[in-house]
Amino acid sequence: MLSKFNVLIAAASLSLCACGQDAKFANQDADIIGVPLEATTQLSRQDGADQSRISIFDETTRRIHQFDLSSFAFQRSFAVQYADQKHYLLYGDTSDYVVDLSKKHFSIFDSNGSENKRPVKLIGEPLSAAFRPDQNLLVVYDDVFNVGMIKLREDGSVEKSWTGGSLISGEASIRCGDLLTDGRLVLALSDRNLAIVDVTGSIDQKQWVKTIIPSNLAKQISWIAPVPDSNDQILALTVDEIALISLSTQTVLDSYPVSGMTVEKYSKAKDAHVILRSVTDGGITMKMVYAEASHVKSRALPKQERSLIHSFLDISRDEWTYVEASVASNYLIGYNDLDQARVQRKMKKYRLSDMAGLENKDLPDRAQLHLSSSYIFALFPSELGYAARYSTESDDVKIVKLFNRKYL
Amino acid sequence: MKRLRRFLIALGALGLAPAAPVFASSFVGNGGNTGDVELRVTLNQIRDALADVTAETPEEDLCICLSGLDAHAACDVLQALTPDQQKTCSGFLKKRAKQIQSLASPDGAVRYTWTNESIQVTEKNGPRAADAVALPAQNLVTINQSRFVTMANHERLLLLTHELGHLTKEDGKHPVDDEPVGGFTSAEGGRELLNAVAASVVQMSYARGIYEKYEGTLTLSQGVKQNWIFLASGSTKADEHDAFSVTKFQGSKFGYRHQFGAIGAIVQYRSAEGSENIRSTVHLKETLKAWGAGVAYRYFPSDDPLTFWGQSHLVGTFMVEQLNTDYSLKDDFNDERETAVSTSWTAGLSYFMPLKRNFWIYLQYEYLPHKYSYETLAVESGNTQSSYAVGVAYAF
């Protein structure tokens, strides 16, 4: 009885989100393109190596700071428009520009620090973005369901762009999507089909240039993620299952049932995975579901009482890292935000292959955090400036401080 | 009684022999020397006491113990007078009261000199120690400075009245100590007469409330003291170079100054602390500690040492100061500290106002042009300071 009740709740949540209801609900990571806008970039590149730099919006000084993670030094800082808003940043290691989004604006800081204000006109408030820095492709999805596609130059200037609406094929509209590693945009449609979009072609022709294929799933897809090291496979979540789909063969390679469970976390950091929660007589069990070698696999965390606020999977390193915390009642389940709770956060790392515990580390309170496989970056709420880089594999700590002085 | 007699014996005598002291400090008379105030007050008291004595004053009203003053000092001398001696004393006083008054006035042409050597006067019976000596031929009175300032008020009055008495003359002749005169028939009749005259002046002073009149002046702190200990508190302001400069400090200072005359030497220690906040969590704090030494110059704008304004004076200082500073920059996560040292000249001006019994209050301004910076933190703070203070001092 309890499990059926949970499924009903999850289904209702998905439906509400599809209708464009309150975004502050369980599925903020679902029904979007890419990932929800976060305040910083990932610390790991697509190839698994750690980023050499990080851009982060400092909530204390309301500025964007950039740090060199290798030498751990403060590099530069930008003043932003609408500093009172929360800012979301997109940044690649191979290019030296920063995309800055807030509810009220969209701008790009180029390699010289010059700000290009409103490079593309947004009609609604940005909800999510998909970003391929290696190809300088940016897709922004807003709350009026427009899809802004932008091709950037190496210096961060806009080469070309086009905004498409949610009606992509017949009467079917977009539900969710993401960019594949080769730069194609895969979209799940309301008619349970998939659209493979040529982004560059769409921008050039000012219309959707796409190929429609069936998903072969019984229910609508609410969440899509590319599978690492594959241009052909995607993970797709419906109310019934997590499916691994081959785009070329248009077949479901494998699936994992989600009945009786609720989604605890959607994560595309670094490798896509979903964490499901089930409540049994034995307590709360978390299951992490991911794709590897054309199969859908899972790992279980029994008796996981504390909420998982962040999850990071690195299949190439055979590691799964998550952060747990005691959260407030308004905690956004599903939202893979490490900073939703800022006290008593604990990081745990497991060897993926046999779930051997590798790390069990308390994280600093009050700081804005970001994780990679090797580092924990912490930006503390210091008006003078204080940031730290902690190794996840040793007790090594590097500090940089007083970088906010000139901005006081 | 015995004490008074010993005192009277020690009074100055007529300087028949050249017993001028070996050392005599110059007399300024305007409060520039220790004892000057006491001297001027005593002379004023003599004039005031004799103001009502004229040729018409009944003789029986002079050289007697006055009503209500029987137990007072000097009364013993008067009570011991014979009727002839009393008549001689009162006659002397009636005739020469105006002379004495004139001699006691500022333009009475009497010169006074101070000495700290013992005064020896030669008389017919041999040398005698004295606290003062008068030389009528030079219209000069030499006084033992250290003895004079420690005397009681009435003792100073006795001493000077006696010496001024020597400077009066009649028929071209000055009274001397070692000759009989009138009812004073002993070999030291002259001394006994002048002692009786002085005792009568003391009695008249008490009767007219003259001591009370000048009591405030005598207890007023005197600026001619050599040694000064001072303590002050106040604020210091510094230039602002950037947002991280501390510009306001509160603190205190103390020191010692020795005056050799108008010029003096000074040493001073000061410490101050300032703190400021930037935004909501950034806290700056700086402490200053300095030792300085240098020279001082004392200047009295007013001439009258018997008044408050006459004792008030300015002191200018010029010092070399070594300043040690400690700077702290903190917020919830950072705690940075750095120290600095600076050596600089400083200049100051103080205005001293007398209180009572050698205590003073003063206002001070100092200019402290230190220049230093905290290299590691890249902060310039506390430079070019100006200090304002209010303090108290004790002089001795």
PDB file of C-alpha atoms in Angstrom, chain B residues 164-254:
ATOM      1  CA  LEU B 164      63.164  96.162  55.548  1.00  0.00           C
ATOM      2  CA  GLY B 165      63.480  97.781  58.896  1.00  0.00           C
ATOM      3  CA  HIS B 166      67.223  97.845  58.398  1.00  0.00           C
ATOM      4  CA  LEU B 167      66.747  99.676  55.123  1.00  0.00           C
ATOM      5  CA  THR B 168      64.762 102.516  56.735  1.00  0.00           C
ATOM      6  CA  LYS B 169      66.690 105.523  57.981  1.00  0.00           C
ATOM      7  CA  GLU B 170      66.305 108.557  60.082  1.00  0.00           C
ATOM      8  CA  ASP B 171      68.736 111.398  60.137  1.00  0.00           C
ATOM      9  CA  GLY B 172      70.711 109.485  57.574  1.00  0.00           C
ATOM     10  CA  LYS B 173      71.203 106.518  59.836  1.00  0.00           C
ATOM     11  CA  HIS B 174      69.997 102.928  59.366  1.00  0.00           C
ATOM     12  CA  PRO B 175      69.057 100.776  62.336  1.00  0.00           C
ATOM     13  CA  VAL B 176      71.640  98.156  63.233  1.00  0.00           C
ATOM     14  CA  ASP B 177      71.261  94.985  65.221  1.00  0.00           C
ATOM     15  CA  ASP B 178      74.082  95.316  67.712  1.00  0.00           C
ATOM     16  CA  GLU B 179      73.466  98.703  69.254  1.00  0.00           C
ATOM     17  CA  PRO B 180      71.137  99.754  72.050  1.00  0.00           C
ATOM     18  CA  VAL B 181      68.234 101.920  70.978  1.00  0.00           C
ATOM     19  CA  GLY B 182      65.627 103.670  73.131  1.00  0.00           C
ATOM     20  CA  GLY B 183      64.052 101.272  75.609  1.00  0.00           C
ATOM     21  CA  PHE B 184      66.069  98.406  74.161  1.00  0.00           C
ATOM     22  CA  THR B 185      69.174  98.893  76.154  1.00  0.00           C
ATOM     23  CA  SER B 186      70.984  95.608  75.621  1.00  0.00           C
ATOM     24  CA  ALA B 187      73.934  95.181  73.312  1.00  0.00           C
ATOM     25  CA  GLU B 188      71.541  93.757  70.689  1.00  0.00           C
ATOM     26  CA  GLY B 189      68.873  96.344  71.284  1.00  0.00           C
ATOM     27  CA  GLY B 190      68.590  97.114  67.595  1.00  0.00           C
ATOM     28  CA  ARG B 191      67.725  93.528  66.780  1.00  0.00           C
ATOM     29  CA  GLU B 192      65.224  93.370  69.609  1.00  0.00           C
ATOM     30  CA  LEU B 193      63.558  96.540  68.381  1.00  0.00           C
ATOM     31  CA  LEU B 194      63.228  95.299  64.803  1.00  0.00           C
ATOM     32  CA  ASN B 195      61.962  91.954  66.055  1.00  0.00           C
ATOM     33  CA  ALA B 196      59.297  93.734  68.079  1.00  0.00           C
ATOM     34  CA  VAL B 197      58.342  95.865  65.106  1.00  0.00           C
ATOM     35  CA  ALA B 198      58.114  92.711  62.927  1.00  0.00           C
ATOM     36  CA  ALA B 199      56.026  90.946  65.562  1.00  0.00           C
ATOM     37  CA  SER B 200      53.636  93.883  65.631  1.00  0.00           C
ATOM     38  CA  VAL B 201      53.275  93.730  61.864  1.00  0.00           C
ATOM     39  CA  VAL B 202      52.484  90.023  62.171  1.00  0.00           C
ATOM     40  CA  GLN B 203      49.802  90.775  64.747  1.00  0.00           C
ATOM     41  CA  MET B 204      48.276  93.437  62.517  1.00  0.00           C
ATOM     42  CA  SER B 205      48.294  91.039  59.611  1.00  0.00           C
ATOM     43  CA  TYR B 206      46.267  88.512  61.528  1.00  0.00           C
ATOM     44  CA  ALA B 207      43.894  91.125  62.808  1.00  0.00           C
ATOM     45  CA  ARG B 208      43.185  92.371  59.279  1.00  0.00           C
ATOM     46  CA  GLY B 209      42.738  88.924  57.789  1.00  0.00           C
ATOM     47  CA  ILE B 210      45.649  89.441  55.452  1.00  0.00           C
ATOM     48  CA  TYR B 211      46.775  85.810  55.587  1.00  0.00           C
ATOM     49  CA  GLU B 212      43.406  84.608  54.391  1.00  0.00           C
ATOM     50  CA  LYS B 213      43.535  87.131  51.607  1.00  0.00           C
ATOM     51  CA  TYR B 214      46.671  85.612  50.143  1.00  0.00           C
ATOM     52  CA  GLU B 215      46.187  82.004  51.115  1.00  0.00           C
ATOM     53  CA  GLY B 216      44.827  81.067  47.693  1.00  0.00           C
ATOM     54  CA  THR B 217      47.801  82.627  46.004  1.00  0.00           C
ATOM     55  CA  LEU B 218      50.244  80.732  48.126  1.00  0.00           C
ATOM     56  CA  THR B 219      48.587  77.380  47.460  1.00  0.00           C
ATOM     57  CA  LEU B 220      48.275  78.007  43.731  1.00  0.00           C
ATOM     58  CA  SER B 221      50.567  75.717  41.820  1.00  0.00           C
ATOM     59  CA  GLN B 222      53.662  77.472  40.552  1.00  0.00           C
ATOM     60  CA  GLY B 223      54.991  77.014  37.086  1.00  0.00           C
ATOM     61  CA  VAL B 224      58.626  77.528  37.931  1.00  0.00           C
ATOM     62  CA  LYS B 225      58.994  74.028  39.273  1.00  0.00           C
ATOM     63  CA  GLN B 226      61.722  71.974  37.693  1.00  0.00           C
ATOM     64  CA  ASN B 227      60.282  68.489  37.683  1.00  0.00           C
ATOM     65  CA  TRP B 228      57.038  67.570  36.019  1.00  0.00           C
ATOM     66  CA  ILE B 229      55.229  64.258  35.895  1.00  0.00           C
ATOM     67  CA  PHE B 230      52.255  64.196  33.574  1.00  0.00           C
ATOM     68  CA  LEU B 231      49.491  61.878  32.531  1.00  0.00           C
ATOM     69  CA  ALA B 232      46.950  62.502  29.798  1.00  0.00           C
ATOM     70  CA  SER B 233      44.324  60.806  27.737  1.00  0.00           C
ATOM     71  CA  GLY B 234      42.847  61.766  24.442  1.00  0.00           C
ATOM     72  CA  SER B 235      42.335  60.930  20.841  1.00  0.00           C
ATOM     73  CA  THR B 236      44.604  60.588  17.857  1.00  0.00           C
ATOM     74  CA  LYS B 237      43.584  61.035  14.259  1.00  0.00           C
ATOM     75  CA  ALA B 238      45.425  59.708  11.263  1.00  0.00           C
ATOM     76  CA  ASP B 239      45.146  60.162   7.529  1.00  0.00           C
ATOM     77  CA  GLU B 240      42.938  57.802   5.602  1.00  0.00           C
ATOM     78  CA  HIS B 241      44.690  56.123   2.701  1.00  0.00           C
ATOM     79  CA  ASP B 242      42.210  53.441   1.813  1.00  0.00           C
ATOM     80  CA  ALA B 243      39.292  51.517   3.211  1.00  0.00           C
ATOM     81  CA  PHE B 244      41.603  49.568   5.492  1.00  0.00           C
ATOM     82  CA  SER B 245      43.170  52.534   7.252  1.00  0.00           C
ATOM     83  CA  VAL B 246      42.389  53.005  10.896  1.00  0.00           C
ATOM     84  CA  THR B 247      41.952  56.736  11.378  1.00  0.00           C
ATOM     85  CA  LYS B 248      40.791  57.243  14.944  1.00  0.00           C
ATOM     86  CA  PHE B 249      42.512  56.135  18.088  1.00  0.00           C
ATOM     87  CA  GLN B 250      41.942  56.547  21.785  1.00  0.00           C
ATOM     88  CA  GLY B 251      44.723  56.315  24.273  1.00  0.00           C
ATOM     89  CA  SER B 252      46.847  57.767  26.994  1.00  0.00           C
ATOM     90  CA  LYS B 253      50.318  59.070  27.552  1.00  0.00           C
ATOM     91  CA  PHE B 254      52.586  59.761  30.468  1.00  0.00           C
TER      92      PHE B 254
END
